[in-house]
């Protein structure tokens, strides 16, 4: 008998705004300092919401969003702000 595996996709499990906010907060908390988890979280949330709609809301092309939020991406802070605002996500500051 052959085992089959399906690809795990975080965006499949981000169903509510609360799920997305909690996931984003966790990724901010655990990011190693290079922004990799933050980019991944934004990419996952964007895919859960719909990349095409996000492109319309931000004025950034789908391809540009995929490139900026990719593992190799290095988005400008203005891009991060546009994406978070369009997704309805707030960045929070606190004392560590």
Coordinates of C-alpha atoms in Angstrom, one line a residue:
X1 CA 0.0 0.0 0.0
X2 CA 1.4 3.4 -1.0
X3 CA 1.1 6.3 1.3
X4 CA 0.1 9.6 -0.3
X5 CA 0.6 13.0 1.2
X6 CA -1.0 16.3 0.5
X7 CA 0.8 19.5 0.6
X8 CA 0.2 21.5 3.8
X9 CA -0.9 25.1 3.1
X10 CA -1.3 27.5 6.1
X11 CA -3.7 29.7 4.1
X12 CA -6.2 26.8 4.0
X13 CA -6.6 27.2 7.8
X14 CA -6.9 31.0 8.1
X15 CA -10.7 31.2 8.0
X16 CA -11.5 34.2 10.2
X17 CA -10.1 37.6 10.8
X18 CA -9.2 36.5 14.3
X19 CA -7.2 33.5 12.9
X20 CA -5.3 35.8 10.7
X21 CA -4.5 38.3 13.4
X22 CA -3.4 35.7 15.9
X23 CA -1.2 34.1 13.2
X24 CA 0.3 37.4 12.3
X25 CA 1.0 38.3 15.9
X26 CA 2.7 34.9 16.4
X27 CA 4.9 35.4 13.4
X28 CA 5.9 38.9 14.5
X29 CA 6.8 37.5 17.9
X30 CA 8.8 34.5 16.5
X31 CA 10.5 36.3 13.5
X32 CA 14.3 35.8 13.8
X33 CA 14.9 39.5 12.9
X34 CA 15.1 39.2 9.1
X35 CA 11.4 39.6 8.4
X36 CA 11.1 36.1 6.9
X37 CA 8.2 35.0 9.1
X38 CA 6.4 38.3 8.7
X39 CA 6.7 38.0 4.9
X40 CA 5.5 34.4 5.1
X41 CA 2.5 35.4 7.3
X42 CA 1.5 38.2 5.0
X43 CA 1.8 35.9 2.0
X44 CA -0.3 33.2 3.7
X45 CA -3.0 35.8 4.8
X46 CA -3.0 37.4 1.4
X47 CA -3.6 34.0 -0.3
X48 CA -6.3 33.2 2.2
X49 CA -8.1 36.4 1.4
X50 CA -7.3 36.4 -2.3
X51 CA -4.2 37.8 -3.9
X52 CA -6.1 39.4 -6.8
X53 CA -8.3 41.4 -4.5
X54 CA -5.2 42.5 -2.5
X55 CA -3.5 43.6 -5.7
X56 CA -6.6 45.8 -6.5
X57 CA -6.7 47.2 -2.9
X58 CA -3.0 48.0 -2.8
X59 CA -2.4 49.1 -6.4
X60 CA 0.5 46.6 -6.6
X61 CA 0.3 43.9 -9.2
X62 CA -0.2 40.3 -8.2
X63 CA 3.2 39.4 -9.5
X64 CA 4.7 42.3 -7.6
X65 CA 3.0 41.1 -4.4
X66 CA 4.2 37.5 -4.9
X67 CA 7.7 38.7 -5.5
X68 CA 7.7 41.1 -2.5
X69 CA 6.3 38.5 -0.1
X70 CA 8.3 35.5 -1.4
X71 CA 11.0 33.9 0.7
X72 CA 13.6 35.8 -1.3
X73 CA 11.6 39.1 -1.3
X74 CA 12.8 42.2 0.3
X75 CA 9.8 44.5 0.3
X76 CA 10.0 48.2 1.2
X77 CA 8.3 49.2 4.4
X78 CA 5.8 51.2 2.4
X79 CA 4.8 47.9 0.7
X80 CA 4.3 46.2 4.1
X81 CA 2.2 49.1 5.2
X82 CA 0.0 49.0 2.1
X83 CA -0.5 45.2 2.4
X84 CA -1.3 45.3 6.2
X85 CA -3.7 48.2 5.7
X86 CA -5.5 46.5 2.8
X87 CA -5.7 43.3 4.8
X88 CA -7.1 45.1 7.8
X89 CA -4.1 44.1 10.0
X90 CA -2.6 46.5 12.5
X91 CA 1.0 46.5 13.5
X92 CA 1.5 46.7 17.3
X93 CA 4.3 48.1 19.4
X94 CA 5.0 46.9 22.9
X95 CA 7.8 46.7 25.5
X96 CA 9.7 43.4 25.4

